[in-house]
Amino acid sequence: MVIASGGTAGHVVPALAVADALRARGVEVTFIGGERAEAQLVPAAGYPLGTISVVGLDRRNPLRAARAVALAVRAFLRARTLLGELEPDAVMGGGGYVSGPVGLAALTRRIPVVLTEADSHLGLANRALAPFARRVCLAFPLTGRTGRRYRVTGRPIPPPQEDRAGARERLGIESGETCVLVFGGSLGARSVNLAAVEAFAGAAFHVLHVCGRRDYPELAARLLPAGYDLREYLDLGAFADALAAADLVVARAGGSLFEVAAHGRPAILVPYPHAAADHQAANARWMAQGGAAVVIPDGELTAARLARETAVLLADPQRMRAMAAAARRLARPDAAEAVAEELLEAAS
């Protein structure tokens, strides 16, 4: 199989989960991607990576849009060459702009294509390729995306960490200590980072704050108390440990929601207001309507509001347990296996 995925960790991590499910069945998997998150995560997971050069389409800047189209044409030709050399039985498009040229190249070579969509709307590449795909695997039910071509599998994720005690020991968190986990994306979430540092600087609980590369130097220069554990980045294993160790999560509302749900963690969500089609707001509503999350709009986020919402939840263990149970009900831990089955069926 060939998996085309790249750009953000939110696209690459689900693709790696599917690759692991395929590899467990004896399938040889090769990735095609660009030079962003996939360049680090894919080789680290032990998979070969063929590279293409492609960027997202900037609709606001004609010059950048023209450059993106030119790169996409070159990427299509490069992908077609790679697929000719690899001769895969099927290709998975993991969403994002990397999957567009590779998916199109696969179609021109009459290779079956299966798509995955991790967000609550179809991205541009998936919208273009969906009419020609054997199956489109959705993280969420989407209006108008029904019928035999579409299947709601959930978002593929790595297996959740079950060893809470071991996770806490590895992260240096005491067994009886309350822990609040704060994170954004790989770059971080600036409004969440700034609110959390102010809201939790004097907290009586342990704070594990994964702030991302962009804001780490600024936040690390602050005088933070001993119980405030600021990290720039966690690899996939350590991130699973963090979710297992936490009692409450404060985060954006991207694809990592399925990992939060699989670990059964209550959450305070602050959707990124500029996400495509406002999909993070839709993701957050899904968690909140399921009883697993409290939502604070980004424009209403302040340190005082975050501190208050956190204190209310931590003071109500019964509500926390109910939210944890609701999160587990929303989880789809078998999603990677389901997508792997669709690829194997397409290949056959």
mmCIF file with all atom_site columns, C-alpha atoms in Angstrom, residues 117-245:
data_model
loop_
_atom_site.group_PDB
_atom_site.id
_atom_site.type_symbol
_atom_site.label_atom_id
_atom_site.label_alt_id
_atom_site.label_comp_id
_atom_site.label_asym_id
_atom_site.label_entity_id
_atom_site.label_seq_id
_atom_site.pdbx_PDB_ins_code
_atom_site.Cartn_x
_atom_site.Cartn_y
_atom_site.Cartn_z
_atom_site.occupancy
_atom_site.B_iso_or_equiv
_atom_site.pdbx_formal_charge
_atom_site.auth_seq_id
_atom_site.auth_comp_id
_atom_site.auth_asym_id
_atom_site.auth_atom_id
_atom_site.pdbx_PDB_model_num
ATOM 1   C CA . GLU A 1 117 ? -11.181 12.633 6.430  1.00 0.00 ? 117 GLU A CA 1
ATOM 2   C CA . ALA A 1 118 ? -10.249 13.507 10.016 1.00 0.00 ? 118 ALA A CA 1
ATOM 3   C CA . ASP A 1 119 ? -12.300 16.713 10.280 1.00 0.00 ? 119 ASP A CA 1
ATOM 4   C CA . SER A 1 120 ? -15.990 17.566 10.348 1.00 0.00 ? 120 SER A CA 1
ATOM 5   C CA . HIS A 1 121 ? -15.921 18.696 6.707  1.00 0.00 ? 121 HIS A CA 1
ATOM 6   C CA . LEU A 1 122 ? -14.248 17.396 3.550  1.00 0.00 ? 122 LEU A CA 1
ATOM 7   C CA . GLY A 1 123 ? -11.066 19.240 2.679  1.00 0.00 ? 123 GLY A CA 1
ATOM 8   C CA . LEU A 1 124 ? -10.366 20.496 -0.830 1.00 0.00 ? 124 LEU A CA 1
ATOM 9   C CA . ALA A 1 125 ? -8.350  17.450 -1.933 1.00 0.00 ? 125 ALA A CA 1
ATOM 10  C CA . ASN A 1 126 ? -10.924 15.010 -0.596 1.00 0.00 ? 126 ASN A CA 1
ATOM 11  C CA . ARG A 1 127 ? -13.813 16.897 -2.196 1.00 0.00 ? 127 ARG A CA 1
ATOM 12  C CA . ALA A 1 128 ? -12.062 16.669 -5.560 1.00 0.00 ? 128 ALA A CA 1
ATOM 13  C CA . LEU A 1 129 ? -11.168 12.990 -5.245 1.00 0.00 ? 129 LEU A CA 1
ATOM 14  C CA . ALA A 1 130 ? -14.273 11.664 -3.453 1.00 0.00 ? 130 ALA A CA 1
ATOM 15  C CA . PRO A 1 131 ? -16.370 10.970 -6.608 1.00 0.00 ? 131 PRO A CA 1
ATOM 16  C CA . PHE A 1 132 ? -13.641 8.613  -7.865 1.00 0.00 ? 132 PHE A CA 1
ATOM 17  C CA . ALA A 1 133 ? -12.638 6.897  -4.602 1.00 0.00 ? 133 ALA A CA 1
ATOM 18  C CA . ARG A 1 134 ? -13.592 3.340  -3.712 1.00 0.00 ? 134 ARG A CA 1
ATOM 19  C CA . ARG A 1 135 ? -14.460 4.498  -0.194 1.00 0.00 ? 135 ARG A CA 1
ATOM 20  C CA . VAL A 1 136 ? -14.329 7.719  1.825  1.00 0.00 ? 136 VAL A CA 1
ATOM 21  C CA . CYS A 1 137 ? -13.788 7.008  5.530  1.00 0.00 ? 137 CYS A CA 1
ATOM 22  C CA . LEU A 1 138 ? -15.192 9.802  7.704  1.00 0.00 ? 138 LEU A CA 1
ATOM 23  C CA . ALA A 1 139 ? -14.315 10.745 11.264 1.00 0.00 ? 139 ALA A CA 1
ATOM 24  C CA . PHE A 1 140 ? -17.762 12.317 11.749 1.00 0.00 ? 140 PHE A CA 1
ATOM 25  C CA . PRO A 1 141 ? -21.150 11.854 10.050 1.00 0.00 ? 141 PRO A CA 1
ATOM 26  C CA . LEU A 1 142 ? -21.390 14.628 7.436  1.00 0.00 ? 142 LEU A CA 1
ATOM 27  C CA . THR A 1 143 ? -24.545 16.048 5.914  1.00 0.00 ? 143 THR A CA 1
ATOM 28  C CA . GLY A 1 144 ? -24.874 14.960 2.294  1.00 0.00 ? 144 GLY A CA 1
ATOM 29  C CA . ARG A 1 145 ? -22.041 12.447 2.564  1.00 0.00 ? 145 ARG A CA 1
ATOM 30  C CA . THR A 1 146 ? -24.031 9.233  2.706  1.00 0.00 ? 146 THR A CA 1
ATOM 31  C CA . GLY A 1 147 ? -24.480 6.130  0.615  1.00 0.00 ? 147 GLY A CA 1
ATOM 32  C CA . ARG A 1 148 ? -22.198 3.229  -0.197 1.00 0.00 ? 148 ARG A CA 1
ATOM 33  C CA . ARG A 1 149 ? -19.201 5.431  -1.026 1.00 0.00 ? 149 ARG A CA 1
ATOM 34  C CA . TYR A 1 150 ? -19.043 6.866  2.507  1.00 0.00 ? 150 TYR A CA 1
ATOM 35  C CA . ARG A 1 151 ? -18.393 5.088  5.796  1.00 0.00 ? 151 ARG A CA 1
ATOM 36  C CA . VAL A 1 152 ? -18.116 6.652  9.254  1.00 0.00 ? 152 VAL A CA 1
ATOM 37  C CA . THR A 1 153 ? -15.122 4.947  10.825 1.00 0.00 ? 153 THR A CA 1
ATOM 38  C CA . GLY A 1 154 ? -13.988 7.607  13.282 1.00 0.00 ? 154 GLY A CA 1
ATOM 39  C CA . ARG A 1 155 ? -10.498 9.080  13.162 1.00 0.00 ? 155 ARG A CA 1
ATOM 40  C CA . PRO A 1 156 ? -7.694  6.503  13.209 1.00 0.00 ? 156 PRO A CA 1
ATOM 41  C CA . ILE A 1 157 ? -5.527  6.881  16.293 1.00 0.00 ? 157 ILE A CA 1
ATOM 42  C CA . PRO A 1 158 ? -2.688  4.982  17.957 1.00 0.00 ? 158 PRO A CA 1
ATOM 43  C CA . PRO A 1 159 ? -3.809  2.521  20.656 1.00 0.00 ? 159 PRO A CA 1
ATOM 44  C CA . PRO A 1 160 ? -4.572  4.413  23.898 1.00 0.00 ? 160 PRO A CA 1
ATOM 45  C CA . GLN A 1 161 ? -2.134  4.107  26.778 1.00 0.00 ? 161 GLN A CA 1
ATOM 46  C CA . GLU A 1 162 ? -3.703  1.889  29.437 1.00 0.00 ? 162 GLU A CA 1
ATOM 47  C CA . ASP A 1 163 ? -0.905  2.069  32.054 1.00 0.00 ? 163 ASP A CA 1
ATOM 48  C CA . ARG A 1 164 ? -1.848  5.241  33.927 1.00 0.00 ? 164 ARG A CA 1
ATOM 49  C CA . ALA A 1 165 ? 0.515   4.560  36.827 1.00 0.00 ? 165 ALA A CA 1
ATOM 50  C CA . GLY A 1 166 ? 3.428   3.947  34.472 1.00 0.00 ? 166 GLY A CA 1
ATOM 51  C CA . ALA A 1 167 ? 2.591   7.036  32.435 1.00 0.00 ? 167 ALA A CA 1
ATOM 52  C CA . ARG A 1 168 ? 2.557   9.189  35.557 1.00 0.00 ? 168 ARG A CA 1
ATOM 53  C CA . GLU A 1 169 ? 5.873   7.767  36.710 1.00 0.00 ? 169 GLU A CA 1
ATOM 54  C CA . ARG A 1 170 ? 7.487   8.477  33.334 1.00 0.00 ? 170 ARG A CA 1
ATOM 55  C CA . LEU A 1 171 ? 6.205   12.061 33.387 1.00 0.00 ? 171 LEU A CA 1
ATOM 56  C CA . GLY A 1 172 ? 7.114   12.708 37.020 1.00 0.00 ? 172 GLY A CA 1
ATOM 57  C CA . ILE A 1 173 ? 3.532   13.094 38.297 1.00 0.00 ? 173 ILE A CA 1
ATOM 58  C CA . GLU A 1 174 ? 2.689   11.794 41.775 1.00 0.00 ? 174 GLU A CA 1
ATOM 59  C CA . SER A 1 175 ? 0.111   8.997  41.926 1.00 0.00 ? 175 SER A CA 1
ATOM 60  C CA . GLY A 1 176 ? -2.499  10.952 43.906 1.00 0.00 ? 176 GLY A CA 1
ATOM 61  C CA . GLU A 1 177 ? -1.835  14.335 42.314 1.00 0.00 ? 177 GLU A CA 1
ATOM 62  C CA . THR A 1 178 ? -4.470  16.022 40.125 1.00 0.00 ? 178 THR A CA 1
ATOM 63  C CA . CYS A 1 179 ? -3.064  16.772 36.666 1.00 0.00 ? 179 CYS A CA 1
ATOM 64  C CA . VAL A 1 180 ? -4.391  19.200 34.035 1.00 0.00 ? 180 VAL A CA 1
ATOM 65  C CA . LEU A 1 181 ? -2.972  18.696 30.540 1.00 0.00 ? 181 LEU A CA 1
ATOM 66  C CA . VAL A 1 182 ? -2.827  21.740 28.233 1.00 0.00 ? 182 VAL A CA 1
ATOM 67  C CA . PHE A 1 183 ? -1.893  21.447 24.562 1.00 0.00 ? 183 PHE A CA 1
ATOM 68  C CA . GLY A 1 184 ? -2.463  22.946 21.117 1.00 0.00 ? 184 GLY A CA 1
ATOM 69  C CA . GLY A 1 185 ? -1.020  21.747 17.810 1.00 0.00 ? 185 GLY A CA 1
ATOM 70  C CA . SER A 1 186 ? 2.641   21.078 17.003 1.00 0.00 ? 186 SER A CA 1
ATOM 71  C CA . LEU A 1 187 ? 3.226   24.839 16.727 1.00 0.00 ? 187 LEU A CA 1
ATOM 72  C CA . GLY A 1 188 ? 0.990   25.544 19.712 1.00 0.00 ? 188 GLY A CA 1
ATOM 73  C CA . ALA A 1 189 ? -2.111  27.630 20.302 1.00 0.00 ? 189 ALA A CA 1
ATOM 74  C CA . ARG A 1 190 ? -1.134  31.122 21.375 1.00 0.00 ? 190 ARG A CA 1
ATOM 75  C CA . SER A 1 191 ? -4.374  32.255 23.017 1.00 0.00 ? 191 SER A CA 1
ATOM 76  C CA . VAL A 1 192 ? -4.602  28.988 24.969 1.00 0.00 ? 192 VAL A CA 1
ATOM 77  C CA . ASN A 1 193 ? -0.926  29.155 25.921 1.00 0.00 ? 193 ASN A CA 1
ATOM 78  C CA . LEU A 1 194 ? -1.139  32.689 27.285 1.00 0.00 ? 194 LEU A CA 1
ATOM 79  C CA . ALA A 1 195 ? -4.395  32.098 29.151 1.00 0.00 ? 195 ALA A CA 1
ATOM 80  C CA . ALA A 1 196 ? -3.147  28.858 30.718 1.00 0.00 ? 196 ALA A CA 1
ATOM 81  C CA . VAL A 1 197 ? 0.145   30.293 31.963 1.00 0.00 ? 197 VAL A CA 1
ATOM 82  C CA . GLU A 1 198 ? -1.711  33.088 33.734 1.00 0.00 ? 198 GLU A CA 1
ATOM 83  C CA . ALA A 1 199 ? -4.650  30.977 34.928 1.00 0.00 ? 199 ALA A CA 1
ATOM 84  C CA . PHE A 1 200 ? -2.618  28.096 36.341 1.00 0.00 ? 200 PHE A CA 1
ATOM 85  C CA . ALA A 1 201 ? 0.614   29.755 37.497 1.00 0.00 ? 201 ALA A CA 1
ATOM 86  C CA . GLY A 1 202 ? -0.456  29.469 41.136 1.00 0.00 ? 202 GLY A CA 1
ATOM 87  C CA . ALA A 1 203 ? -2.570  26.308 40.850 1.00 0.00 ? 203 ALA A CA 1
ATOM 88  C CA . ALA A 1 204 ? -2.612  23.684 43.568 1.00 0.00 ? 204 ALA A CA 1
ATOM 89  C CA . PHE A 1 205 ? -2.619  20.904 40.956 1.00 0.00 ? 205 PHE A CA 1
ATOM 90  C CA . HIS A 1 206 ? 0.049   19.666 38.572 1.00 0.00 ? 206 HIS A CA 1
ATOM 91  C CA . VAL A 1 207 ? 0.010   21.376 35.148 1.00 0.00 ? 207 VAL A CA 1
ATOM 92  C CA . LEU A 1 208 ? 1.520   19.604 32.133 1.00 0.00 ? 208 LEU A CA 1
ATOM 93  C CA . HIS A 1 209 ? 1.568   22.254 29.425 1.00 0.00 ? 209 HIS A CA 1
ATOM 94  C CA . VAL A 1 210 ? 2.737   21.277 25.921 1.00 0.00 ? 210 VAL A CA 1
ATOM 95  C CA . CYS A 1 211 ? 2.985   24.720 24.360 1.00 0.00 ? 211 CYS A CA 1
ATOM 96  C CA . GLY A 1 212 ? 4.549   24.004 20.953 1.00 0.00 ? 212 GLY A CA 1
ATOM 97  C CA . ARG A 1 213 ? 7.702   25.290 19.301 1.00 0.00 ? 213 ARG A CA 1
ATOM 98  C CA . ARG A 1 214 ? 6.483   28.783 18.453 1.00 0.00 ? 214 ARG A CA 1
ATOM 99  C CA . ASP A 1 215 ? 5.714   30.030 21.979 1.00 0.00 ? 215 ASP A CA 1
ATOM 100 C CA . TYR A 1 216 ? 8.124   27.906 24.019 1.00 0.00 ? 216 TYR A CA 1
ATOM 101 C CA . PRO A 1 217 ? 11.039  30.384 24.220 1.00 0.00 ? 217 PRO A CA 1
ATOM 102 C CA . GLU A 1 218 ? 8.751   33.185 25.435 1.00 0.00 ? 218 GLU A CA 1
ATOM 103 C CA . LEU A 1 219 ? 6.892   31.044 27.977 1.00 0.00 ? 219 LEU A CA 1
ATOM 104 C CA . ALA A 1 220 ? 10.023  29.297 29.224 1.00 0.00 ? 220 ALA A CA 1
ATOM 105 C CA . ALA A 1 221 ? 11.501  32.700 30.098 1.00 0.00 ? 221 ALA A CA 1
ATOM 106 C CA . ARG A 1 222 ? 8.721   33.256 32.648 1.00 0.00 ? 222 ARG A CA 1
ATOM 107 C CA . LEU A 1 223 ? 9.123   32.394 36.311 1.00 0.00 ? 223 LEU A CA 1
ATOM 108 C CA . LEU A 1 224 ? 6.849   29.379 36.704 1.00 0.00 ? 224 LEU A CA 1
ATOM 109 C CA . PRO A 1 225 ? 6.300   27.417 39.933 1.00 0.00 ? 225 PRO A CA 1
ATOM 110 C CA . ALA A 1 226 ? 7.722   23.936 40.439 1.00 0.00 ? 226 ALA A CA 1
ATOM 111 C CA . GLY A 1 227 ? 4.354   22.265 39.766 1.00 0.00 ? 227 GLY A CA 1
ATOM 112 C CA . TYR A 1 228 ? 4.076   23.879 36.330 1.00 0.00 ? 228 TYR A CA 1
ATOM 113 C CA . ASP A 1 229 ? 5.638   21.465 33.850 1.00 0.00 ? 229 ASP A CA 1
ATOM 114 C CA . LEU A 1 230 ? 6.143   23.349 30.568 1.00 0.00 ? 230 LEU A CA 1
ATOM 115 C CA . ARG A 1 231 ? 7.164   21.233 27.567 1.00 0.00 ? 231 ARG A CA 1
ATOM 116 C CA . GLU A 1 232 ? 7.887   22.343 24.024 1.00 0.00 ? 232 GLU A CA 1
ATOM 117 C CA . TYR A 1 233 ? 6.834   19.072 22.387 1.00 0.00 ? 233 TYR A CA 1
ATOM 118 C CA . LEU A 1 234 ? 5.967   15.455 23.167 1.00 0.00 ? 234 LEU A CA 1
ATOM 119 C CA . ASP A 1 235 ? 6.517   12.588 20.764 1.00 0.00 ? 235 ASP A CA 1
ATOM 120 C CA . LEU A 1 236 ? 3.622   10.210 20.051 1.00 0.00 ? 236 LEU A CA 1
ATOM 121 C CA . GLY A 1 237 ? 4.409   7.833  22.904 1.00 0.00 ? 237 GLY A CA 1
ATOM 122 C CA . ALA A 1 238 ? 4.876   10.603 25.453 1.00 0.00 ? 238 ALA A CA 1
ATOM 123 C CA . PHE A 1 239 ? 1.673   12.304 24.289 1.00 0.00 ? 239 PHE A CA 1
ATOM 124 C CA . ALA A 1 240 ? -0.261  9.075  24.935 1.00 0.00 ? 240 ALA A CA 1
ATOM 125 C CA . ASP A 1 241 ? 1.352   8.990  28.379 1.00 0.00 ? 241 ASP A CA 1
ATOM 126 C CA . ALA A 1 242 ? 0.209   12.579 28.978 1.00 0.00 ? 242 ALA A CA 1
ATOM 127 C CA . LEU A 1 243 ? -3.395  11.737 28.118 1.00 0.00 ? 243 LEU A CA 1
ATOM 128 C CA . ALA A 1 244 ? -3.305  8.648  30.338 1.00 0.00 ? 244 ALA A CA 1
ATOM 129 C CA . ALA A 1 245 ? -1.810  10.630 33.219 1.00 0.00 ? 245 ALA A CA 1
#
